[in-house]
JSON list of C-alpha atoms in Angstrom, two decimals:
[
{"chain": "A", "resi": 2, "resn": "MET", "atom": "CA", "xyz": [92.98, 285.15, 155.94]},
{"chain": "A", "resi": 3, "resn": "SER", "atom": "CA", "xyz": [94.96, 282.36, 156.82]},
{"chain": "A", "resi": 4, "resn": "LEU", "atom": "CA", "xyz": [94.80, 278.78, 156.26]},
{"chain": "A", "resi": 5, "resn": "THR", "atom": "CA", "xyz": [94.55, 278.85, 160.42]},
{"chain": "A", "resi": 6, "resn": "ASP", "atom": "CA", "xyz": [91.72, 280.59, 160.33]},
{"chain": "A", "resi": 7, "resn": "LEU", "atom": "CA", "xyz": [89.65, 278.15, 157.38]},
{"chain": "A", "resi": 8, "resn": "THR", "atom": "CA", "xyz": [90.92, 275.10, 159.75]},
{"chain": "A", "resi": 9, "resn": "ALA", "atom": "CA", "xyz": [90.58, 276.67, 162.90]},
{"chain": "A", "resi": 10, "resn": "ASN", "atom": "CA", "xyz": [87.70, 274.35, 164.00]},
{"chain": "A", "resi": 11, "resn": "THR", "atom": "CA", "xyz": [88.24, 271.48, 161.43]},
{"chain": "A", "resi": 12, "resn": "SER", "atom": "CA", "xyz": [89.51, 268.56, 162.35]},
{"chain": "A", "resi": 13, "resn": "GLN", "atom": "CA", "xyz": [94.06, 267.84, 161.70]},
{"chain": "A", "resi": 14, "resn": "SER", "atom": "CA", "xyz": [92.61, 265.69, 158.48]},
{"chain": "A", "resi": 15, "resn": "LEU", "atom": "CA", "xyz": [90.71, 268.34, 157.65]},
{"chain": "A", "resi": 16, "resn": "ALA", "atom": "CA", "xyz": [93.46, 271.13, 157.83]},
{"chain": "A", "resi": 17, "resn": "THR", "atom": "CA", "xyz": [96.17, 268.53, 156.25]},
{"chain": "A", "resi": 18, "resn": "GLU", "atom": "CA", "xyz": [94.13, 268.30, 153.08]},
{"chain": "A", "resi": 19, "resn": "MET", "atom": "CA", "xyz": [93.39, 272.54, 152.82]},
{"chain": "A", "resi": 20, "resn": "GLY", "atom": "CA", "xyz": [96.34, 273.23, 153.10]},
{"chain": "A", "resi": 21, "resn": "ARG", "atom": "CA", "xyz": [97.05, 270.49, 149.40]},
{"chain": "A", "resi": 22, "resn": "VAL", "atom": "CA", "xyz": [95.62, 273.87, 147.85]},
{"chain": "A", "resi": 23, "resn": "PRO", "atom": "CA", "xyz": [97.02, 275.79, 146.10]},
{"chain": "A", "resi": 24, "resn": "VAL", "atom": "CA", "xyz": [97.18, 279.45, 148.07]},
{"chain": "A", "resi": 25, "resn": "HIS", "atom": "CA", "xyz": [95.22, 281.21, 145.26]},
{"chain": "A", "resi": 26, "resn": "HIS", "atom": "CA", "xyz": [92.25, 278.50, 145.02]},
{"chain": "A", "resi": 27, "resn": "LEU", "atom": "CA", "xyz": [92.52, 278.66, 148.35]},
{"chain": "A", "resi": 28, "resn": "ALA", "atom": "CA", "xyz": [88.85, 281.02, 149.35]},
{"chain": "A", "resi": 29, "resn": "GLY", "atom": "CA", "xyz": [87.31, 278.94, 146.60]},
{"chain": "A", "resi": 30, "resn": "VAL", "atom": "CA", "xyz": [87.94, 275.49, 147.99]},
{"chain": "A", "resi": 31, "resn": "ALA", "atom": "CA", "xyz": [86.42, 277.18, 151.63]},
{"chain": "A", "resi": 32, "resn": "THR", "atom": "CA", "xyz": [83.19, 278.65, 150.58]},
{"chain": "A", "resi": 33, "resn": "GLN", "atom": "CA", "xyz": [81.99, 275.73, 147.59]},
{"chain": "A", "resi": 34, "resn": "ILE", "atom": "CA", "xyz": [83.50, 273.97, 151.00]},
{"chain": "A", "resi": 35, "resn": "ALA", "atom": "CA", "xyz": [80.71, 275.60, 153.16]},
{"chain": "A", "resi": 36, "resn": "ARG", "atom": "CA", "xyz": [78.50, 276.37, 150.44]},
{"chain": "A", "resi": 37, "resn": "HIS", "atom": "CA", "xyz": [77.97, 272.55, 149.62]},
{"chain": "A", "resi": 38, "resn": "LYS", "atom": "CA", "xyz": [78.38, 272.39, 153.98]},
{"chain": "A", "resi": 39, "resn": "ALA", "atom": "CA", "xyz": [80.97, 269.29, 152.54]},
{"chain": "A", "resi": 40, "resn": "CYS", "atom": "CA", "xyz": [82.31, 266.36, 154.99]},
{"chain": "A", "resi": 41, "resn": "GLU", "atom": "CA", "xyz": [85.63, 266.10, 155.71]},
{"chain": "A", "resi": 42, "resn": "GLU", "atom": "CA", "xyz": [85.12, 262.55, 153.76]},
{"chain": "A", "resi": 43, "resn": "CYS", "atom": "CA", "xyz": [83.88, 264.30, 150.87]},
{"chain": "A", "resi": 44, "resn": "VAL", "atom": "CA", "xyz": [86.20, 267.11, 150.81]},
{"chain": "A", "resi": 45, "resn": "ARG", "atom": "CA", "xyz": [88.81, 264.03, 151.26]},
{"chain": "A", "resi": 46, "resn": "THR", "atom": "CA", "xyz": [87.10, 261.99, 148.63]},
{"chain": "A", "resi": 47, "resn": "ALA", "atom": "CA", "xyz": [87.92, 264.89, 146.31]},
{"chain": "A", "resi": 48, "resn": "SER", "atom": "CA", "xyz": [90.48, 265.99, 146.32]},
{"chain": "A", "resi": 49, "resn": "ARG", "atom": "CA", "xyz": [92.09, 261.81, 145.79]},
{"chain": "A", "resi": 50, "resn": "PHE", "atom": "CA", "xyz": [88.97, 261.96, 142.40]},
{"chain": "A", "resi": 51, "resn": "ILE", "atom": "CA", "xyz": [91.30, 265.41, 142.08]},
{"chain": "A", "resi": 52, "resn": "GLU", "atom": "CA", "xyz": [94.70, 263.60, 141.87]},
{"chain": "A", "resi": 53, "resn": "ASP", "atom": "CA", "xyz": [93.01, 260.31, 139.97]},
{"chain": "A", "resi": 54, "resn": "ALA", "atom": "CA", "xyz": [91.75, 262.33, 136.92]},
{"chain": "A", "resi": 55, "resn": "ILE", "atom": "CA", "xyz": [95.25, 264.29, 136.57]},
{"chain": "A", "resi": 56, "resn": "ALA", "atom": "CA", "xyz": [97.02, 261.20, 136.89]},
{"chain": "A", "resi": 57, "resn": "SER", "atom": "CA", "xyz": [94.36, 260.13, 134.03]},
{"chain": "A", "resi": 58, "resn": "ALA", "atom": "CA", "xyz": [94.30, 263.15, 131.86]},
{"chain": "A", "resi": 59, "resn": "TRP", "atom": "CA", "xyz": [98.60, 263.04, 131.53]},
{"chain": "A", "resi": 60, "resn": "PHE", "atom": "CA", "xyz": [98.28, 258.93, 130.92]},
{"chain": "A", "resi": 61, "resn": "GLY", "atom": "CA", "xyz": [96.07, 259.75, 128.02]},
{"chain": "A", "resi": 62, "resn": "GLN", "atom": "CA", "xyz": [97.93, 262.28, 125.91]},
{"chain": "A", "resi": 63, "resn": "ALA", "atom": "CA", "xyz": [101.37, 263.24, 124.72]},
{"chain": "A", "resi": 64, "resn": "THR", "atom": "CA", "xyz": [103.50, 265.76, 126.47]},
{"chain": "A", "resi": 65, "resn": "GLU", "atom": "CA", "xyz": [106.92, 266.40, 127.82]},
{"chain": "A", "resi": 66, "resn": "LEU", "atom": "CA", "xyz": [105.86, 266.79, 131.24]},
{"chain": "A", "resi": 67, "resn": "THR", "atom": "CA", "xyz": [106.93, 264.10, 134.24]},
{"chain": "A", "resi": 68, "resn": "LEU", "atom": "CA", "xyz": [103.35, 263.57, 135.81]},
{"chain": "A", "resi": 69, "resn": "GLY", "atom": "CA", "xyz": [104.49, 266.00, 138.54]},
{"chain": "A", "resi": 70, "resn": "GLN", "atom": "CA", "xyz": [105.42, 268.27, 136.24]},
{"chain": "A", "resi": 71, "resn": "TYR", "atom": "CA", "xyz": [101.60, 268.42, 134.85]},
{"chain": "A", "resi": 72, "resn": "ARG", "atom": "CA", "xyz": [99.79, 268.37, 138.61]},
{"chain": "A", "resi": 73, "resn": "ASP", "atom": "CA", "xyz": [101.49, 271.52, 139.53]},
{"chain": "A", "resi": 74, "resn": "VAL", "atom": "CA", "xyz": [99.91, 273.36, 136.20]},
{"chain": "A", "resi": 75, "resn": "ILE", "atom": "CA", "xyz": [96.82, 272.08, 136.46]},
{"chain": "A", "resi": 76, "resn": "VAL", "atom": "CA", "xyz": [96.33, 271.85, 140.15]},
{"chain": "A", "resi": 77, "resn": "ASN", "atom": "CA", "xyz": [97.46, 275.80, 139.95]},
{"chain": "A", "resi": 78, "resn": "ALA", "atom": "CA", "xyz": [95.72, 276.63, 136.93]},
{"chain": "A", "resi": 79, "resn": "TYR", "atom": "CA", "xyz": [92.48, 275.19, 137.45]},
{"chain": "A", "resi": 80, "resn": "TYR", "atom": "CA", "xyz": [92.34, 273.40, 141.36]},
{"chain": "A", "resi": 81, "resn": "GLY", "atom": "CA", "xyz": [89.31, 275.45, 142.45]},
{"chain": "A", "resi": 82, "resn": "SER", "atom": "CA", "xyz": [86.89, 274.80, 139.32]},
{"chain": "A", "resi": 83, "resn": "LEU", "atom": "CA", "xyz": [88.12, 270.70, 139.32]},
{"chain": "A", "resi": 84, "resn": "PHE", "atom": "CA", "xyz": [87.47, 270.26, 142.80]},
{"chain": "A", "resi": 85, "resn": "HIS", "atom": "CA", "xyz": [83.74, 271.98, 141.84]},
{"chain": "A", "resi": 86, "resn": "ILE", "atom": "CA", "xyz": [83.20, 269.36, 139.35]},
{"chain": "A", "resi": 87, "resn": "ALA", "atom": "CA", "xyz": [84.18, 267.23, 142.39]},
{"chain": "A", "resi": 88, "resn": "LEU", "atom": "CA", "xyz": [82.10, 267.62, 145.01]},
{"chain": "A", "resi": 89, "resn": "HIS", "atom": "CA", "xyz": [78.97, 267.61, 142.11]},
{"chain": "A", "resi": 90, "resn": "THR", "atom": "CA", "xyz": [79.98, 264.22, 140.94]},
{"chain": "A", "resi": 91, "resn": "ASP", "atom": "CA", "xyz": [79.39, 260.68, 141.89]},
{"chain": "A", "resi": 92, "resn": "THR", "atom": "CA", "xyz": [82.74, 260.06, 141.99]},
{"chain": "A", "resi": 93, "resn": "ALA", "atom": "CA", "xyz": [82.97, 256.34, 142.66]},
{"chain": "A", "resi": 94, "resn": "ARG", "atom": "CA", "xyz": [82.00, 255.97, 138.88]},
{"chain": "A", "resi": 95, "resn": "ILE", "atom": "CA", "xyz": [84.94, 255.32, 136.33]},
{"chain": "A", "resi": 96, "resn": "GLY", "atom": "CA", "xyz": [82.59, 257.54, 133.27]},
{"chain": "A", "resi": 97, "resn": "ASP", "atom": "CA", "xyz": [82.48, 260.40, 135.43]},
{"chain": "A", "resi": 98, "resn": "LEU", "atom": "CA", "xyz": [87.14, 259.84, 136.89]},
{"chain": "A", "resi": 99, "resn": "LEU", "atom": "CA", "xyz": [86.98, 259.79, 132.97]},
{"chain": "A", "resi": 100, "resn": "THR", "atom": "CA", "xyz": [84.89, 262.89, 131.81]},
{"chain": "A", "resi": 101, "resn": "ALA", "atom": "CA", "xyz": [87.02, 265.16, 134.41]},
{"chain": "A", "resi": 102, "resn": "ALA", "atom": "CA", "xyz": [90.67, 263.39, 132.80]},
{"chain": "A", "resi": 103, "resn": "HIS", "atom": "CA", "xyz": [89.37, 265.34, 129.68]},
{"chain": "A", "resi": 104, "resn": "VAL", "atom": "CA", "xyz": [87.70, 268.38, 130.83]},
{"chain": "A", "resi": 105, "resn": "ILE", "atom": "CA", "xyz": [91.46, 268.35, 131.93]},
{"chain": "A", "resi": 106, "resn": "ARG", "atom": "CA", "xyz": [93.00, 267.72, 128.61]},
{"chain": "A", "resi": 107, "resn": "ARG", "atom": "CA", "xyz": [90.94, 270.02, 126.88]},
{"chain": "A", "resi": 108, "resn": "ALA", "atom": "CA", "xyz": [91.58, 272.82, 129.63]},
{"chain": "A", "resi": 109, "resn": "TYR", "atom": "CA", "xyz": [95.58, 272.13, 129.41]},
{"chain": "A", "resi": 110, "resn": "ALA", "atom": "CA", "xyz": [95.37, 272.12, 126.22]},
{"chain": "A", "resi": 111, "resn": "LYS", "atom": "CA", "xyz": [93.95, 275.46, 125.08]},
{"chain": "A", "resi": 112, "resn": "HIS", "atom": "CA", "xyz": [96.32, 276.98, 129.08]},
{"chain": "A", "resi": 113, "resn": "PRO", "atom": "CA", "xyz": [97.76, 280.30, 127.55]},
{"chain": "A", "resi": 114, "resn": "TYR", "atom": "CA", "xyz": [101.40, 279.06, 128.14]},
{"chain": "A", "resi": 115, "resn": "LEU", "atom": "CA", "xyz": [100.99, 275.87, 127.38]},
{"chain": "A", "resi": 116, "resn": "ALA", "atom": "CA", "xyz": [99.95, 276.37, 123.93]},
{"chain": "A", "resi": 117, "resn": "ASN", "atom": "CA", "xyz": [102.84, 278.23, 123.06]},
{"chain": "A", "resi": 118, "resn": "ARG", "atom": "CA", "xyz": [105.55, 275.27, 123.80]}
]
């Protein structure tokens, strides 16, 4: 199954949003969208929430990685889980964003590759 198959009947903006999802998380994210009947705006909001939470987590911890490097690690390892959190979160609340950032920082600290640095 390809990205084209998953987005054949969707608008270009949703297809673009799905194009940002790492391939190994694509099936899980598509399943979550279908299961929750998430609208296009919900998907865009979830994606923005994930990006904001990653930036907040990066800013709140000492790391030698640039924001881009940190984002790549988090997105590749945890995008599916973060998308699930974002779909079930009131993305308008700053407290929820900070909670998501805390979850990201904890996951980063436990990441097998990064734990050995």
